[in-house]
C-alpha cells in the first residue's frame, strides 16, 4: 500500500467500501460475501483507515478533567460512578473536575490502574 494517500483516492476507496458494505447488508452479513468481495473490503478498509489516521486524528485530552471526562464517556458512567471506581468521594472528584482541587497521588494512581490512563500522561498534565 502507498504511504501517501490522496483525498481523491480516499474518497474513491470510501465509496467502494460503502458499496461492499451495502452488498453485505443485502446478502445478510459478511459471511455471505464472495472471497473477492472480502479481499476488496479488506483492501478498501486499509486505505480508508490509513487516510483517516493521518487526517482525522483526535488528540488525547491534556487536562485531568478532560481525561476523566473521556473515560466517563467511553465507559458510559456518571461522575458518581467514576468516583466510586476510583475509590474517592463524589465531592473530591467534583472539586478536581472543576479545578478547585489538585488531584492527589492516590487519585492519579487509581486513574492509571482502574481507568487505564498512561501514568506518564497523568504526570505531564498535572
Short mmCIF file of C-alpha atoms in Angstrom, two decimals:
data_model
loop_
_atom_site.label_atom_id
_atom_site.label_comp_id
_atom_site.label_asym_id
_atom_site.label_seq_id
_atom_site.Cartn_x
_atom_site.Cartn_y
_atom_site.Cartn_z
CA UNK A 1 0.00 0.00 0.00
CA UNK A 2 1.16 3.53 -0.76
CA UNK A 3 2.43 5.59 2.12
CA UNK A 4 0.68 8.77 0.92
CA UNK A 5 -3.00 8.54 0.04
CA UNK A 6 -4.63 11.44 -1.77
CA UNK A 7 -8.06 12.75 -0.89
CA UNK A 8 -9.33 11.57 -4.29
CA UNK A 9 -8.06 8.03 -3.62
CA UNK A 10 -9.60 8.13 -0.15
CA UNK A 11 -12.99 9.21 -1.47
CA UNK A 12 -12.94 6.50 -4.17
CA UNK A 13 -11.97 3.82 -1.63
CA UNK A 14 -14.63 5.04 0.81
CA UNK A 15 -17.31 4.83 -1.89
CA UNK A 16 -16.26 1.31 -2.88
CA UNK A 17 -16.12 0.31 0.79
CA UNK A 18 -19.67 1.56 1.32
CA UNK A 19 -20.81 -0.28 -1.82
CA UNK A 20 -19.41 -3.55 -0.48
CA UNK A 21 -20.98 -2.92 2.93
CA UNK A 22 -24.34 -2.41 1.18
CA UNK A 23 -23.85 -5.72 -0.65
CA UNK A 24 -23.07 -7.44 2.65
CA UNK A 25 -26.22 -5.95 4.17
CA UNK A 26 -28.34 -7.13 1.22
CA UNK A 27 -26.87 -10.63 1.39
CA UNK A 28 -27.45 -10.91 5.14
CA UNK A 29 -23.94 -10.40 6.54
CA UNK A 30 -20.23 -10.59 5.86
CA UNK A 31 -20.27 -14.39 5.79
CA UNK A 32 -22.22 -14.26 2.53
CA UNK A 33 -19.69 -12.12 0.65
CA UNK A 34 -17.58 -13.79 -2.03
CA UNK A 35 -13.87 -14.18 -1.42
CA UNK A 36 -13.21 -11.43 -3.99
CA UNK A 37 -15.59 -9.07 -2.14
CA UNK A 38 -13.96 -9.90 1.23
CA UNK A 39 -10.50 -9.18 -0.19
CA UNK A 40 -11.68 -5.88 -1.70
CA UNK A 41 -13.37 -4.95 1.58
CA UNK A 42 -10.12 -5.52 3.50
CA UNK A 43 -8.14 -3.51 0.94
CA UNK A 44 -10.52 -0.52 0.94
CA UNK A 45 -10.76 -0.62 4.72
CA UNK A 46 -6.97 -0.31 4.97
CA UNK A 47 -6.90 2.65 2.59
CA UNK A 48 -9.69 4.49 4.41
CA UNK A 49 -8.17 3.78 7.83
CA UNK A 50 -4.70 4.93 6.77
CA UNK A 51 -6.07 8.20 5.38
CA UNK A 52 -8.29 8.84 8.42
CA UNK A 53 -5.48 8.09 10.87
CA UNK A 54 -3.45 10.88 9.28
CA UNK A 55 -6.14 13.47 8.56
CA UNK A 56 -8.82 12.86 11.19
CA UNK A 57 -6.96 12.06 14.38
CA UNK A 58 -8.48 13.24 17.63
CA UNK A 59 -5.88 14.37 20.15
CA UNK A 60 -5.87 12.98 23.68
CA UNK A 61 -7.21 15.47 26.25
CA UNK A 62 -4.42 17.39 28.00
CA UNK A 63 -6.16 18.10 31.32
CA UNK A 64 -7.16 15.88 34.23
CA UNK A 65 -10.82 16.82 33.83
CA UNK A 66 -10.60 16.10 30.10
CA UNK A 67 -9.10 12.66 30.71
CA UNK A 68 -11.73 11.80 33.32
CA UNK A 69 -14.49 13.11 31.04
CA UNK A 70 -13.22 10.96 28.18
CA UNK A 71 -13.21 7.84 30.36
CA UNK A 72 -16.71 8.67 31.63
CA UNK A 73 -17.88 8.86 28.02
CA UNK A 74 -16.05 5.69 26.93
CA UNK A 75 -17.36 3.65 29.86
CA UNK A 76 -20.80 5.32 29.83
CA UNK A 77 -20.51 6.15 33.52
CA UNK A 78 -21.67 9.11 35.56
CA UNK A 79 -19.34 11.15 37.74
CA UNK A 80 -20.51 9.41 40.91
CA UNK A 81 -19.80 6.02 39.31
CA UNK A 82 -16.28 7.07 38.31
CA UNK A 83 -15.71 8.40 41.84
CA UNK A 84 -16.72 5.03 43.28
CA UNK A 85 -14.47 3.22 40.79
CA UNK A 86 -11.54 5.50 41.74
CA UNK A 87 -12.31 4.96 45.44
CA UNK A 88 -12.82 8.65 46.16
CA UNK A 89 -15.84 10.72 47.11
CA UNK A 90 -18.02 12.40 44.53
CA UNK A 91 -17.28 15.73 46.24
CA UNK A 92 -13.50 15.35 45.90
CA UNK A 93 -13.78 14.24 42.29
CA UNK A 94 -16.10 17.15 41.54
CA UNK A 95 -13.58 19.57 43.05
CA UNK A 96 -10.84 18.10 40.82
CA UNK A 97 -13.11 18.24 37.77
CA UNK A 98 -13.86 21.92 38.42
CA UNK A 99 -10.20 22.75 39.10
CA UNK A 100 -10.87 23.72 42.70
CA UNK A 101 -8.59 20.98 43.98
CA UNK A 102 -5.48 19.31 42.61
CA UNK A 103 -5.58 15.51 42.33
CA UNK A 104 -3.59 13.65 44.96
CA UNK A 105 -1.21 10.78 44.25
CA UNK A 106 -3.83 8.21 45.25
CA UNK A 107 -6.30 9.55 42.71
CA UNK A 108 -3.66 9.66 39.97
CA UNK A 109 -2.63 6.08 40.78
CA UNK A 110 -6.27 4.94 40.66
CA UNK A 111 -6.77 6.71 37.33
CA UNK A 112 -3.80 4.80 35.96
CA UNK A 113 -4.74 1.41 37.41
CA UNK A 114 -8.55 1.48 37.15
CA UNK A 115 -9.10 3.64 34.07
CA UNK A 116 -6.01 2.62 32.12
CA UNK A 117 -4.71 6.16 31.66
CA UNK A 118 -0.98 6.29 30.94
CA UNK A 119 0.93 7.31 34.06
CA UNK A 120 3.36 9.46 32.06
CA UNK A 121 0.44 11.39 30.58
CA UNK A 122 -1.03 11.94 34.05
CA UNK A 123 2.28 13.30 35.35
CA UNK A 124 2.57 15.56 32.32
CA UNK A 125 -0.89 17.16 32.74
CA UNK A 126 -0.81 17.69 36.50
#
